[in-house]
Short mmCIF file of C-alpha atoms in Angstrom, two decimals:
data_model
loop_
_atom_site.label_atom_id
_atom_site.label_comp_id
_atom_site.label_asym_id
_atom_site.label_seq_id
_atom_site.Cartn_x
_atom_site.Cartn_y
_atom_site.Cartn_z
CA MET A 114 -34.42 -46.04 23.86
CA PRO A 115 -36.16 -47.32 20.70
CA ALA A 116 -36.41 -45.34 17.50
CA THR A 117 -39.60 -43.36 17.00
CA ALA A 118 -41.36 -43.40 13.67
CA VAL A 119 -42.22 -39.90 12.50
CA PRO A 120 -45.89 -39.43 11.52
CA ALA A 121 -46.44 -40.24 7.86
CA SER A 122 -47.91 -36.84 6.95
CA ALA A 123 -46.20 -35.10 4.06
CA PRO A 124 -43.52 -32.57 5.00
CA ASP A 125 -44.42 -28.90 4.95
CA PRO A 126 -43.94 -27.83 1.31
CA GLY A 127 -42.72 -24.46 2.58
CA THR A 128 -42.69 -22.00 -0.29
CA LEU A 129 -44.54 -21.95 -3.59
CA ARG A 130 -42.03 -19.55 -5.13
CA THR A 131 -40.73 -20.46 -8.57
CA ARG A 132 -37.15 -21.64 -8.93
CA SER A 133 -35.08 -20.06 -11.68
CA TRP A 134 -34.32 -22.59 -14.41
CA TRP A 135 -31.22 -20.71 -15.61
CA GLY A 136 -29.73 -19.08 -12.50
CA TRP A 137 -29.47 -19.30 -8.76
CA GLY A 138 -32.39 -19.65 -6.38
CA TYR A 139 -35.80 -18.09 -6.80
CA ALA A 140 -36.79 -16.32 -9.99
CA ASP A 141 -38.29 -13.36 -8.10
CA ALA A 142 -35.09 -12.76 -6.08
CA HIS A 143 -32.84 -11.93 -9.04
CA PRO A 144 -31.65 -8.34 -9.49
CA ASP A 145 -33.81 -6.35 -11.89
CA ASP A 146 -32.32 -4.56 -14.88
CA ALA A 147 -31.60 -1.37 -12.94
CA GLU A 148 -29.74 -3.23 -10.20
CA CYS A 149 -27.77 -5.15 -12.83
CA VAL A 150 -26.65 -1.85 -14.39
CA ALA A 151 -25.65 -0.56 -10.94
CA LEU A 152 -23.64 -3.73 -10.34
CA GLY A 153 -21.96 -3.39 -13.72
CA SER A 154 -20.84 0.13 -12.87
CA LEU A 155 -18.61 -1.39 -10.19
CA LEU A 156 -16.65 -3.15 -12.95
CA PRO A 157 -15.88 -0.62 -15.72
CA GLY A 158 -15.85 -2.37 -19.06
CA THR A 159 -19.01 -4.43 -18.65
CA LEU A 160 -22.01 -4.19 -20.99
CA ALA A 161 -24.13 -1.04 -21.23
CA ARG A 162 -27.33 -3.00 -20.60
CA PRO A 163 -27.97 -6.46 -19.17
CA LEU A 164 -28.50 -9.55 -21.26
CA PRO A 165 -32.18 -10.51 -21.32
CA ILE A 166 -33.42 -13.21 -18.99
CA PRO A 167 -33.50 -16.40 -21.08
CA ARG A 168 -36.75 -18.20 -21.88
CA VAL A 169 -37.21 -21.94 -22.22
CA ALA A 170 -39.48 -21.25 -25.20
CA ASP A 171 -36.48 -19.87 -27.11
CA LEU A 172 -34.39 -23.04 -26.75
CA ALA A 173 -34.12 -25.61 -29.51
CA ILE A 174 -35.31 -28.71 -27.67
CA ASP A 175 -35.29 -32.04 -29.50
CA ARG A 176 -37.89 -34.72 -28.96
CA PRO A 177 -36.87 -37.36 -26.39
CA ALA A 178 -34.86 -40.19 -27.92
CA VAL A 179 -36.63 -42.78 -25.74
CA THR A 180 -40.08 -43.41 -24.32
CA PRO A 181 -40.52 -44.91 -20.85
CA PRO A 182 -42.56 -48.10 -20.50
CA PRO A 183 -46.16 -47.74 -19.26
CA ALA A 184 -45.20 -49.08 -15.82
CA LEU A 185 -42.83 -46.12 -15.28
CA ALA A 186 -44.67 -43.43 -17.22
CA HIS A 187 -46.23 -41.91 -14.07
CA LEU A 188 -42.73 -41.18 -12.71
CA VAL A 189 -41.35 -39.55 -15.85
CA THR A 190 -41.87 -36.28 -17.71
CA ALA A 191 -40.58 -34.82 -20.97
CA ASP A 192 -41.80 -31.31 -20.13
CA PRO A 193 -39.44 -28.78 -21.79
CA HIS A 194 -39.15 -26.59 -18.69
CA ALA A 195 -38.28 -29.58 -16.48
CA ARG A 196 -35.69 -30.77 -19.02
CA ALA A 197 -34.07 -27.31 -19.24
CA ALA A 198 -34.00 -26.93 -15.44
CA HIS A 199 -32.22 -30.29 -15.12
CA ALA A 200 -29.66 -29.74 -17.88
CA MET A 201 -27.03 -27.90 -15.82
CA GLY A 202 -26.04 -26.86 -12.34
CA LYS A 203 -25.55 -23.30 -11.11
CA ALA A 204 -21.90 -22.53 -11.80
CA TYR A 205 -21.03 -19.27 -13.53
CA ARG A 206 -20.27 -21.37 -16.60
CA ASP A 207 -23.83 -22.76 -16.53
CA VAL A 208 -25.49 -19.40 -15.97
CA VAL A 209 -23.72 -17.63 -18.82
CA ARG A 210 -24.38 -20.50 -21.25
CA ALA A 211 -28.10 -20.25 -20.43
CA LEU A 212 -27.98 -16.48 -20.92
CA ARG A 213 -26.39 -17.03 -24.34
CA GLY A 214 -28.94 -19.73 -25.25
CA ARG A 215 -26.35 -22.54 -25.21
CA PRO A 216 -27.28 -24.82 -22.28
CA GLY A 217 -25.77 -27.94 -23.86
CA ARG A 218 -27.46 -31.33 -24.11
CA LEU A 219 -30.75 -31.43 -22.24
CA PRO A 220 -31.85 -34.68 -20.58
CA ASP A 221 -34.42 -36.52 -22.66
CA LEU A 222 -36.52 -37.28 -19.60
CA VAL A 223 -36.81 -36.26 -15.96
CA ALA A 224 -37.90 -38.90 -13.44
CA ARG A 225 -39.15 -38.29 -9.90
CA PRO A 226 -39.16 -41.58 -7.97
CA HIS A 227 -40.99 -41.91 -4.66
CA GLY A 228 -38.96 -44.73 -3.12
CA ASP A 229 -36.23 -47.31 -3.51
CA ARG A 230 -38.36 -49.60 -5.68
CA ASP A 231 -38.95 -46.78 -8.17
CA VAL A 232 -35.21 -46.02 -8.28
CA ALA A 233 -34.34 -49.67 -8.90
CA ASP A 234 -36.96 -50.01 -11.65
CA LEU A 235 -35.73 -46.87 -13.40
CA LEU A 236 -32.10 -48.06 -13.24
CA ASP A 237 -33.09 -51.48 -14.62
CA TRP A 238 -34.91 -49.89 -17.55
CA ALA A 239 -32.06 -47.46 -18.23
CA GLY A 240 -29.49 -50.27 -18.22
CA GLU A 241 -31.49 -52.32 -20.69
CA HIS A 242 -31.89 -49.40 -23.12
CA GLY A 243 -28.51 -47.63 -22.93
CA VAL A 244 -29.86 -44.58 -21.12
CA ALA A 245 -27.43 -42.56 -19.00
CA VAL A 246 -28.75 -41.75 -15.52
CA ILE A 247 -27.72 -38.63 -13.61
CA PRO A 248 -28.87 -38.48 -9.97
CA PHE A 249 -30.20 -34.97 -9.27
CA GLY A 250 -30.91 -33.32 -5.93
CA GLY A 251 -31.47 -29.57 -5.75
CA GLY A 252 -29.41 -28.88 -8.88
CA SER A 253 -27.04 -26.46 -7.10
CA SER A 254 -23.84 -28.11 -8.41
CA VAL A 255 -21.15 -25.62 -9.44
CA VAL A 256 -18.70 -28.16 -10.92
CA GLY A 257 -20.63 -29.71 -13.81
CA GLY A 258 -21.82 -32.57 -11.63
CA VAL A 259 -25.40 -32.84 -12.97
CA GLU A 260 -24.61 -32.28 -16.63
CA TYR A 261 -24.22 -34.88 -19.37
CA ARG A 262 -21.28 -34.32 -21.68
CA GLY A 263 -20.55 -36.69 -24.52
CA ASP A 264 -22.44 -38.97 -26.88
CA ALA A 265 -21.86 -42.48 -25.56
CA HIS A 266 -25.53 -43.03 -24.62
CA ARG A 267 -28.61 -42.89 -26.79
CA ALA A 268 -30.52 -40.89 -24.19
CA VAL A 269 -30.15 -39.20 -20.80
CA LEU A 270 -32.44 -39.49 -17.77
CA SER A 271 -32.22 -36.97 -14.94
CA LEU A 272 -33.19 -38.77 -11.72
CA ASP A 273 -34.69 -36.07 -9.48
CA LEU A 274 -34.97 -37.37 -5.89
CA THR A 275 -36.79 -34.41 -4.32
CA SER A 276 -40.06 -36.35 -3.99
CA MET A 277 -38.21 -38.61 -1.53
CA ASN A 278 -38.07 -35.92 1.14
CA ARG A 279 -39.28 -37.30 4.47
CA VAL A 280 -37.71 -37.81 7.87
CA LEU A 281 -38.80 -41.43 8.37
CA GLU A 282 -37.63 -42.21 11.92
CA ILE A 283 -36.01 -40.50 14.87
CA ASP A 284 -34.00 -42.41 17.47
CA THR A 285 -33.83 -40.04 20.44
CA GLY A 286 -31.70 -42.42 22.47
CA SER A 287 -28.97 -42.49 19.83
CA ARG A 288 -29.82 -38.95 18.73
CA SER A 289 -30.09 -39.88 15.07
CA ALA A 290 -32.66 -39.72 12.31
CA ARG A 291 -33.41 -41.74 9.17
CA ILE A 292 -33.94 -39.28 6.35
CA GLN A 293 -34.71 -39.71 2.67
CA ALA A 294 -32.00 -38.36 0.40
CA GLY A 295 -34.21 -35.97 -1.58
CA ALA A 296 -35.04 -33.72 1.39
CA LEU A 297 -33.99 -30.13 0.72
CA GLY A 298 -32.32 -28.35 3.62
CA PRO A 299 -35.35 -26.34 4.81
CA VAL A 300 -37.69 -29.35 4.37
CA LEU A 301 -35.39 -31.53 6.45
CA GLU A 302 -35.00 -28.96 9.23
CA ARG A 303 -38.76 -28.26 9.43
CA GLN A 304 -39.35 -31.94 10.17
CA LEU A 305 -36.65 -32.10 12.86
CA ARG A 306 -37.62 -28.84 14.60
CA PRO A 307 -40.71 -30.15 16.50
CA HIS A 308 -38.40 -32.69 18.14
CA GLY A 309 -35.97 -29.99 19.29
CA LEU A 310 -33.33 -31.34 16.88
CA THR A 311 -31.24 -30.11 13.97
CA LEU A 312 -28.77 -31.66 11.55
CA ARG A 313 -26.78 -28.41 11.83
CA HIS A 314 -25.41 -28.58 8.31
CA PHE A 315 -25.87 -25.29 6.50
CA PRO A 316 -23.94 -24.86 3.23
CA GLN A 317 -24.54 -21.65 1.30
CA SER A 318 -26.77 -23.72 -0.99
CA PHE A 319 -28.89 -24.87 2.00
CA GLU A 320 -32.23 -23.77 0.51
CA PHE A 321 -31.56 -25.40 -2.84
CA SER A 322 -29.63 -28.60 -2.11
CA THR A 323 -30.57 -31.98 -0.65
CA LEU A 324 -29.24 -34.40 1.93
CA GLY A 325 -28.35 -36.84 -0.86
CA GLY A 326 -26.51 -34.11 -2.71
CA TRP A 327 -24.54 -33.21 0.42
CA LEU A 328 -23.58 -36.85 0.88
CA ALA A 329 -22.73 -37.52 -2.75
CA THR A 330 -20.49 -34.44 -2.89
CA ARG A 331 -19.04 -34.60 0.66
CA ALA A 332 -20.37 -31.09 1.22
CA GLY A 333 -18.92 -28.65 3.70
CA GLY A 334 -21.30 -26.65 5.85
CA HIS A 335 -21.25 -23.13 7.19
CA TYR A 336 -19.57 -23.89 10.52
CA ALA A 337 -15.87 -23.17 10.70
CA THR A 338 -14.55 -25.73 13.17
CA VAL A 339 -15.19 -29.24 14.51
CA HIS A 340 -18.11 -30.64 12.43
CA THR A 341 -17.57 -28.93 9.09
CA HIS A 342 -18.24 -31.66 6.49
CA ILE A 343 -21.29 -33.86 6.10
CA ASP A 344 -19.09 -36.91 6.68
CA ASP A 345 -19.10 -36.15 10.41
CA PHE A 346 -22.86 -36.63 10.65
CA VAL A 347 -23.24 -39.93 8.78
CA GLN A 348 -24.24 -43.01 10.76
CA SER A 349 -25.17 -45.24 7.80
CA LEU A 350 -26.21 -45.03 4.16
CA ARG A 351 -28.67 -46.86 1.94
CA VAL A 352 -27.66 -47.06 -1.74
CA VAL A 353 -29.39 -48.46 -4.82
CA ALA A 354 -26.99 -49.37 -7.65
CA PRO A 355 -27.70 -51.09 -10.99
CA ALA A 356 -26.15 -54.32 -9.69
CA ALA A 357 -27.39 -54.33 -6.08
CA ALA A 358 -28.98 -52.39 -3.23
CA GLY A 359 -28.20 -52.33 0.46
CA ALA A 360 -27.44 -50.34 3.59
CA SER A 361 -24.49 -50.14 5.93
CA TRP A 362 -24.92 -50.93 9.61
CA ARG A 363 -25.74 -48.21 12.09
CA LEU A 364 -22.66 -47.93 14.31
CA PRO A 365 -21.11 -45.12 16.36
CA ALA A 366 -17.66 -46.18 15.09
CA SER A 367 -15.96 -49.20 13.60
CA GLY A 368 -12.48 -50.33 12.65
CA ALA A 369 -13.69 -53.25 10.55
CA GLY A 370 -11.93 -52.78 7.25
CA PRO A 371 -12.56 -50.01 4.70
CA SER A 372 -15.70 -48.05 5.53
CA PRO A 373 -18.59 -48.80 3.14
CA ASP A 374 -19.98 -45.31 3.77
CA ARG A 375 -16.68 -43.71 2.81
CA LEU A 376 -16.88 -45.46 -0.55
CA PHE A 377 -20.12 -43.68 -1.43
CA LEU A 378 -19.49 -40.33 0.28
CA GLY A 379 -18.21 -38.04 -2.45
CA SER A 380 -18.87 -40.56 -5.24
CA GLU A 381 -21.24 -38.08 -6.96
CA GLY A 382 -23.72 -40.74 -7.99
CA ALA A 383 -21.14 -42.64 -10.02
CA LEU A 384 -21.37 -45.81 -7.88
CA GLY A 385 -25.02 -45.81 -6.90
CA VAL A 386 -27.97 -43.66 -5.90
CA ILE A 387 -28.03 -42.71 -2.22
CA THR A 388 -31.69 -43.01 -1.27
CA GLU A 389 -31.65 -42.49 2.51
CA ALA A 390 -29.31 -42.16 5.46
CA TRP A 391 -29.25 -42.41 9.21
CA MET A 392 -27.75 -39.09 10.30
CA ARG A 393 -26.42 -37.92 13.66
CA VAL A 394 -28.55 -34.99 14.77
CA GLN A 395 -28.09 -32.49 17.60
CA GLU A 396 -30.11 -30.45 20.03
CA ARG A 397 -30.99 -27.05 18.66
CA PRO A 398 -28.66 -24.34 20.02
CA ARG A 399 -30.16 -21.99 22.61
CA HIS A 400 -27.13 -19.85 23.40
CA LYS A 401 -25.46 -17.74 20.70
CA ALA A 402 -23.04 -14.83 20.61
CA SER A 403 -21.06 -13.20 17.80
CA THR A 404 -18.91 -10.19 17.06
CA SER A 405 -16.33 -8.93 14.58
CA VAL A 406 -12.64 -8.11 14.94
CA ALA A 407 -10.81 -5.67 12.63
CA PHE A 408 -7.15 -6.06 11.65
CA ALA A 409 -4.93 -3.51 9.95
CA ASP A 410 -2.49 -6.28 8.98
CA PHE A 411 -3.93 -9.28 7.09
CA HIS A 412 -0.97 -11.53 7.90
CA ARG A 413 -1.36 -10.87 11.63
CA ALA A 414 -5.02 -11.75 11.20
CA LEU A 415 -3.92 -15.08 9.71
CA ASP A 416 -1.83 -15.68 12.83
CA ALA A 417 -4.85 -14.92 15.02
CA VAL A 418 -7.03 -17.37 13.13
CA ARG A 419 -4.37 -20.08 13.39
CA ALA A 420 -4.17 -19.55 17.16
CA LEU A 421 -7.97 -19.81 17.43
CA ALA A 422 -7.95 -23.02 15.42
CA ARG A 423 -5.39 -24.54 17.78
CA SER A 424 -7.28 -23.53 20.91
CA ASP A 425 -10.08 -25.60 22.44
CA LEU A 426 -12.61 -22.79 21.92
CA ALA A 427 -14.19 -24.31 18.78
CA PRO A 428 -16.00 -21.27 17.36
CA ALA A 429 -18.97 -22.01 15.15
CA ASN A 430 -17.94 -19.14 12.88
CA CYS A 431 -14.33 -18.06 12.40
CA ARG A 432 -14.38 -16.40 9.00
CA LEU A 433 -11.59 -14.04 7.97
CA LEU A 434 -12.32 -11.53 5.18
CA ASP A 435 -9.42 -9.79 3.47
CA PRO A 436 -9.79 -5.99 2.99
CA GLY A 437 -11.35 -6.39 -0.47
CA GLU A 438 -13.84 -9.01 0.65
CA ALA A 439 -14.67 -7.03 3.79
CA ALA A 440 -15.34 -3.88 1.76
CA LEU A 441 -17.44 -5.77 -0.80
CA SER A 442 -19.67 -7.24 1.92
CA GLY A 443 -19.97 -3.95 3.79
CA ALA A 444 -18.19 -5.36 6.86
CA SER A 445 -15.41 -2.75 6.68
CA ARG A 446 -15.01 0.71 5.15
CA ASP A 447 -11.50 1.62 6.31
CA GLY A 448 -9.39 -0.99 4.50
CA SER A 449 -9.27 -3.40 7.44
CA ALA A 450 -9.48 -7.16 7.27
CA VAL A 451 -12.39 -8.46 9.34
CA LEU A 452 -12.69 -11.62 11.39
CA VAL A 453 -16.28 -12.73 12.02
CA LEU A 454 -16.48 -14.75 15.24
CA GLY A 455 -19.48 -16.70 16.50
CA PHE A 456 -20.21 -19.25 19.20
CA GLU A 457 -23.26 -21.35 19.98
CA SER A 458 -24.34 -24.11 22.36
CA ALA A 459 -27.43 -26.10 23.24
CA THR A 460 -26.46 -26.43 26.89
CA ALA A 461 -24.36 -23.55 28.23
CA ALA A 462 -23.79 -19.83 27.81
CA VAL A 463 -21.04 -18.97 25.34
CA GLY A 464 -20.08 -15.45 26.43
CA ASP A 465 -16.91 -16.56 28.22
CA ARG A 466 -15.69 -18.46 25.16
CA LEU A 467 -16.26 -15.43 22.97
CA ALA A 468 -14.44 -13.18 25.44
CA THR A 469 -11.45 -15.53 25.50
CA ALA A 470 -11.39 -15.64 21.69
CA LEU A 471 -11.45 -11.84 21.58
CA ASP A 472 -8.51 -11.63 23.97
CA LEU A 473 -6.57 -14.01 21.73
CA ALA A 474 -7.41 -11.95 18.61
CA ARG A 475 -6.40 -8.70 20.33
CA ALA A 476 -3.04 -10.23 21.19
CA HIS A 477 -2.45 -10.43 17.43
CA GLY A 478 -3.42 -6.83 16.73
CA GLY A 479 -7.19 -7.21 16.39
CA ARG A 480 -9.72 -4.54 17.42
CA GLY A 481 -13.09 -5.70 18.69
CA THR A 482 -15.44 -5.70 21.66
CA ALA A 483 -17.63 -8.37 23.17
CA PRO A 484 -21.40 -7.90 22.78
CA LEU A 485 -23.36 -6.90 25.83
CA PRO A 486 -25.01 -9.86 27.60
CA GLY A 487 -28.70 -10.39 27.09
CA SER A 488 -30.95 -11.28 24.18
CA GLY A 489 -31.68 -7.62 23.49
CA ALA A 490 -28.08 -6.78 22.63
CA PRO A 491 -27.72 -5.20 19.17
CA VAL A 492 -26.23 -7.37 16.42
CA ASP A 493 -22.68 -6.42 15.46
CA ALA A 494 -22.94 -4.24 12.32
CA ALA A 495 -20.08 -5.98 10.50
CA VAL A 496 -21.51 -9.43 11.29
CA SER A 497 -24.94 -8.35 10.06
CA ALA A 498 -23.50 -6.89 6.83
CA TRP A 499 -21.47 -10.02 6.15
CA ARG A 500 -24.45 -12.32 6.75
CA SER A 501 -26.67 -10.36 4.36
CA ALA A 502 -23.96 -10.31 1.68
CA PHE A 503 -23.31 -14.04 2.14
CA LEU A 504 -26.93 -14.93 1.41
CA ARG A 505 -27.33 -12.44 -1.43
CA MET A 506 -24.03 -13.06 -3.22
CA PRO A 507 -25.13 -15.85 -5.64
CA TYR A 508 -27.93 -13.63 -6.94
CA LEU A 509 -25.52 -10.72 -7.41
CA ARG A 510 -23.17 -13.01 -9.32
CA ASP A 511 -25.99 -13.76 -11.77
CA GLY A 512 -26.72 -10.05 -12.08
CA LEU A 513 -23.08 -9.41 -12.97
CA ALA A 514 -23.20 -12.30 -15.45
CA ARG A 515 -26.07 -10.54 -17.21
CA MET A 516 -23.73 -7.54 -17.53
CA GLY A 517 -21.09 -9.66 -19.25
CA ALA A 518 -18.80 -9.92 -16.22
CA VAL A 519 -16.94 -13.12 -15.39
CA VAL A 520 -17.43 -13.87 -11.69
CA GLU A 521 -16.11 -17.05 -10.13
CA THR A 522 -15.49 -18.31 -6.62
CA PHE A 523 -13.19 -21.26 -6.11
CA GLU A 524 -12.23 -22.86 -2.84
CA THR A 525 -9.35 -24.87 -1.52
CA ALA A 526 -7.55 -25.91 1.65
CA ALA A 527 -3.87 -26.22 2.53
CA THR A 528 -1.64 -26.61 5.55
CA TRP A 529 -0.69 -23.48 7.51
CA ASP A 530 2.89 -23.46 6.23
CA ARG A 531 1.59 -22.99 2.67
CA ILE A 532 -1.31 -20.60 3.26
CA PRO A 533 0.45 -17.17 3.01
CA ALA A 534 2.33 -18.02 -0.19
CA LEU A 535 -0.76 -19.67 -1.69
CA ILE A 536 -2.89 -16.54 -1.11
CA ASP A 537 -0.23 -14.25 -2.59
CA ALA A 538 0.23 -16.51 -5.63
CA VAL A 539 -3.49 -16.76 -6.38
CA ARG A 540 -3.94 -12.99 -6.14
CA SER A 541 -1.06 -12.25 -8.51
CA GLU A 542 -1.24 -15.11 -11.00
CA VAL A 543 -5.01 -15.37 -11.34
CA GLY A 544 -5.18 -11.60 -11.65
CA ALA A 545 -2.57 -11.75 -14.41
CA ALA A 546 -4.48 -14.51 -16.22
CA ALA A 547 -7.68 -12.47 -16.09
CA LEU A 548 -5.88 -9.40 -17.45
CA LYS A 549 -4.40 -11.44 -20.30
CA ALA A 550 -7.76 -13.00 -21.17
CA THR A 551 -9.83 -9.81 -21.07
CA GLY A 552 -7.57 -6.77 -21.15
CA HIS A 553 -9.14 -5.67 -17.87
CA ARG A 554 -7.82 -5.76 -14.34
CA ALA A 555 -9.68 -8.15 -12.08
CA THR A 556 -10.54 -7.97 -8.43
CA VAL A 557 -9.31 -11.06 -6.58
CA ASN A 558 -10.58 -11.25 -3.01
CA CYS A 559 -9.90 -13.89 -0.36
CA ARG A 560 -11.69 -15.18 2.71
CA LEU A 561 -10.87 -18.01 5.10
CA THR A 562 -14.08 -19.89 5.75
CA HIS A 563 -13.02 -22.99 7.71
CA VAL A 564 -10.05 -23.40 10.03
CA TYR A 565 -8.31 -26.49 11.32
CA PRO A 566 -5.39 -26.96 13.73
CA ASP A 567 -3.19 -27.93 10.78
CA GLY A 568 -4.52 -25.64 8.05
CA ALA A 569 -7.32 -23.53 6.64
CA ALA A 570 -9.67 -23.20 3.68
CA PRO A 571 -9.12 -20.03 1.63
CA TYR A 572 -11.93 -19.17 -0.77
CA PHE A 573 -11.19 -16.76 -3.63
CA THR A 574 -13.61 -14.64 -5.67
CA VAL A 575 -12.53 -13.26 -9.05
CA ALA A 576 -14.53 -10.61 -10.92
CA VAL A 577 -13.56 -9.08 -14.27
CA PRO A 578 -15.37 -7.73 -17.36
CA GLY A 579 -15.54 -10.53 -19.91
CA ARG A 580 -15.30 -10.69 -23.68
CA PRO A 581 -18.88 -10.49 -24.98
CA GLY A 582 -19.89 -13.91 -26.28
CA ASP A 583 -16.68 -15.56 -25.06
CA GLU A 584 -17.36 -15.56 -21.33
CA VAL A 585 -17.01 -19.34 -21.01
CA GLU A 586 -13.59 -19.25 -22.70
CA VAL A 587 -12.45 -16.52 -20.29
CA TRP A 588 -13.80 -18.57 -17.40
CA ASP A 589 -11.83 -21.59 -18.66
CA ASP A 590 -8.60 -19.55 -18.78
CA ILE A 591 -9.08 -18.18 -15.27
CA LYS A 592 -10.03 -21.61 -13.90
CA ALA A 593 -6.96 -23.19 -15.48
CA ALA A 594 -4.65 -20.56 -13.96
CA ALA A 595 -6.23 -20.97 -10.53
CA THR A 596 -6.06 -24.76 -10.47
CA GLU A 597 -2.43 -24.68 -11.63
CA VAL A 598 -1.54 -22.48 -8.65
CA LEU A 599 -3.41 -24.77 -6.26
CA HIS A 600 -1.65 -27.83 -7.61
CA ARG A 601 1.78 -26.23 -7.36
CA HIS A 602 1.16 -25.31 -3.71
CA ARG A 603 -0.29 -28.77 -2.93
CA ALA A 604 -3.69 -27.37 -2.05
CA THR A 605 -6.84 -29.42 -2.63
CA VAL A 606 -8.69 -28.84 -5.86
CA THR A 607 -11.92 -28.49 -3.87
CA HIS A 608 -12.58 -28.12 -0.15
CA HIS A 609 -16.31 -27.60 0.02
CA HIS A 610 -18.00 -29.81 -2.54
CA ALA A 611 -17.40 -32.43 -5.19
CA VAL A 612 -15.13 -32.73 -8.19
CA GLY A 613 -17.66 -32.93 -10.99
CA ARG A 614 -16.42 -32.56 -14.54
CA ASP A 615 -14.84 -29.15 -14.16
CA HIS A 616 -12.27 -30.25 -11.55
CA ARG A 617 -11.52 -33.65 -13.06
CA PRO A 618 -8.12 -32.90 -14.69
CA ARG A 619 -6.51 -31.65 -11.46
CA TYR A 620 -8.30 -34.20 -9.30
CA ASP A 621 -6.83 -36.98 -11.45
CA LEU A 622 -3.36 -35.62 -10.69
CA GLN A 623 -4.03 -35.52 -6.94
CA ARG A 624 -5.43 -38.99 -6.33
CA PRO A 625 -3.01 -41.93 -5.78
CA GLU A 626 -2.95 -44.63 -8.44
CA PRO A 627 -4.01 -47.50 -6.11
CA PHE A 628 -7.08 -45.46 -5.16
CA THR A 629 -7.86 -44.85 -8.84
CA LEU A 630 -7.72 -48.57 -9.55
CA ALA A 631 -9.97 -49.37 -6.58
CA LEU A 632 -12.58 -46.82 -7.69
CA ARG A 633 -12.55 -48.13 -11.24
CA SER A 634 -13.11 -51.68 -9.99
CA ALA A 635 -15.95 -50.57 -7.74
CA LYS A 636 -17.62 -48.74 -10.62
CA GLN A 637 -17.41 -51.76 -12.91
CA ALA A 638 -18.81 -54.08 -10.24
CA LEU A 639 -21.71 -51.86 -9.17
CA ASP A 640 -22.63 -50.45 -12.58
CA PRO A 641 -22.10 -53.14 -15.22
CA HIS A 642 -24.00 -51.09 -17.84
CA ARG A 643 -21.94 -47.93 -17.12
CA ILE A 644 -25.03 -45.74 -17.03
CA LEU A 645 -24.70 -43.85 -13.74
CA ASN A 646 -23.47 -40.26 -13.92
CA PRO A 647 -20.98 -41.13 -16.65
CA GLY A 648 -17.81 -39.07 -16.65
CA VAL A 649 -18.00 -37.80 -13.08
CA LEU A 650 -15.22 -38.73 -10.64
CA LEU A 651 -14.47 -42.14 -12.16
CA ASP A 652 -13.03 -43.29 -15.46
#
């Protein structure tokens, strides 16, 4: 069946709400001062009143060091607000620097290309004039991936791809779609929905990240088993680099040498700008069921999750919250660990799979009941509480940052034989590092978000009152302690997204030397001017 061109009308712009330049998400969704104070009361030792919301007008913004040529001027802006919004990602480190009025070096210019030709022209101009180029999607990076650090270039251009946001073609026979890389998650899904299709990739940053960002960072989605990373959905990529442009072939599979797509997946814009991709899409699910299971013993809960991962049940959600995480999200009030289970399908009812999963969890000491059949069945209270907390958590982190707290989530993955010791070590050693850095005891909570037959992905959240004015230094100390533990237990430095600048030291220790040499050669061949995303991923 031939591919179908999607009508050329512009995608639904969706919301007109204003994005926060300094923090997560929408400006009108941030906690107000009273809620910030209430949040701070949960961590004794935080500030008495919240730091004020920063204003772009208060930043010292230099004049751009370069001026674009007339032929490109319509694509480029030097607007101070646009430059500030493109200076950093949304890590805790970024948020607190903005709150303290220290956002770092702002890009001189922000460009918004509309197609491949625009991207190529901008790269040509940047290469001729020594301008560093940082590809920018939704700006949700939490690892320093969209930030320029250093002084090797006379100017910096942030290349914002969000104007390239259309689903261009849909091939129903191959169930795939050609999508521009700048499409934000909701924009992409709105264009697929009339065709009964979905990409089914939903990271926590879904509203504020793009397809190109997911591809460039090898993003993990919300679903716990089977198709968890964006890699699984890629059919082919189109990339524009300073030295060349081209696309890989659309193939269901191939054993012909190293995969060209694998070279660019996770490259973080250091090898070229991903401008569009053919992606494998799916029918929208029509059957869903979910419930929660409580465990008095966290280690028995780990055994239950491992058994589920090794079964053929393939839950869409299999998220284990330790007692602290469960209490924080409102999923448990009695000190239990909570397993959130969910199943979905486009073709068949999922109640039997959920019932079998519940039986397996009960065999390991879990307590839970299957939901009643029918669309009118009430939503499990623990599942509902977890879902609300999951979506709200980044905003609450920013509220705590305004109260001077240091709040960080870091994620990893390891094989099952290492998981229990890894969790225990992170809790004790990261807690000790936070105490040493601040004089306050920290909360260190854990959740397993993705499960595999051979291992799992523990995510840890650390919260502790900081040292006023030195929050970044405290963050550095905690981050260093955490990554040292991960390295010692041979756990990945990042499971869910990218390396960026903040994970570089440990990533360099984890990658094999032949791979390092191959990446360096690829960078030199594709970017002879060394202008693309300098400092990220590659030497």
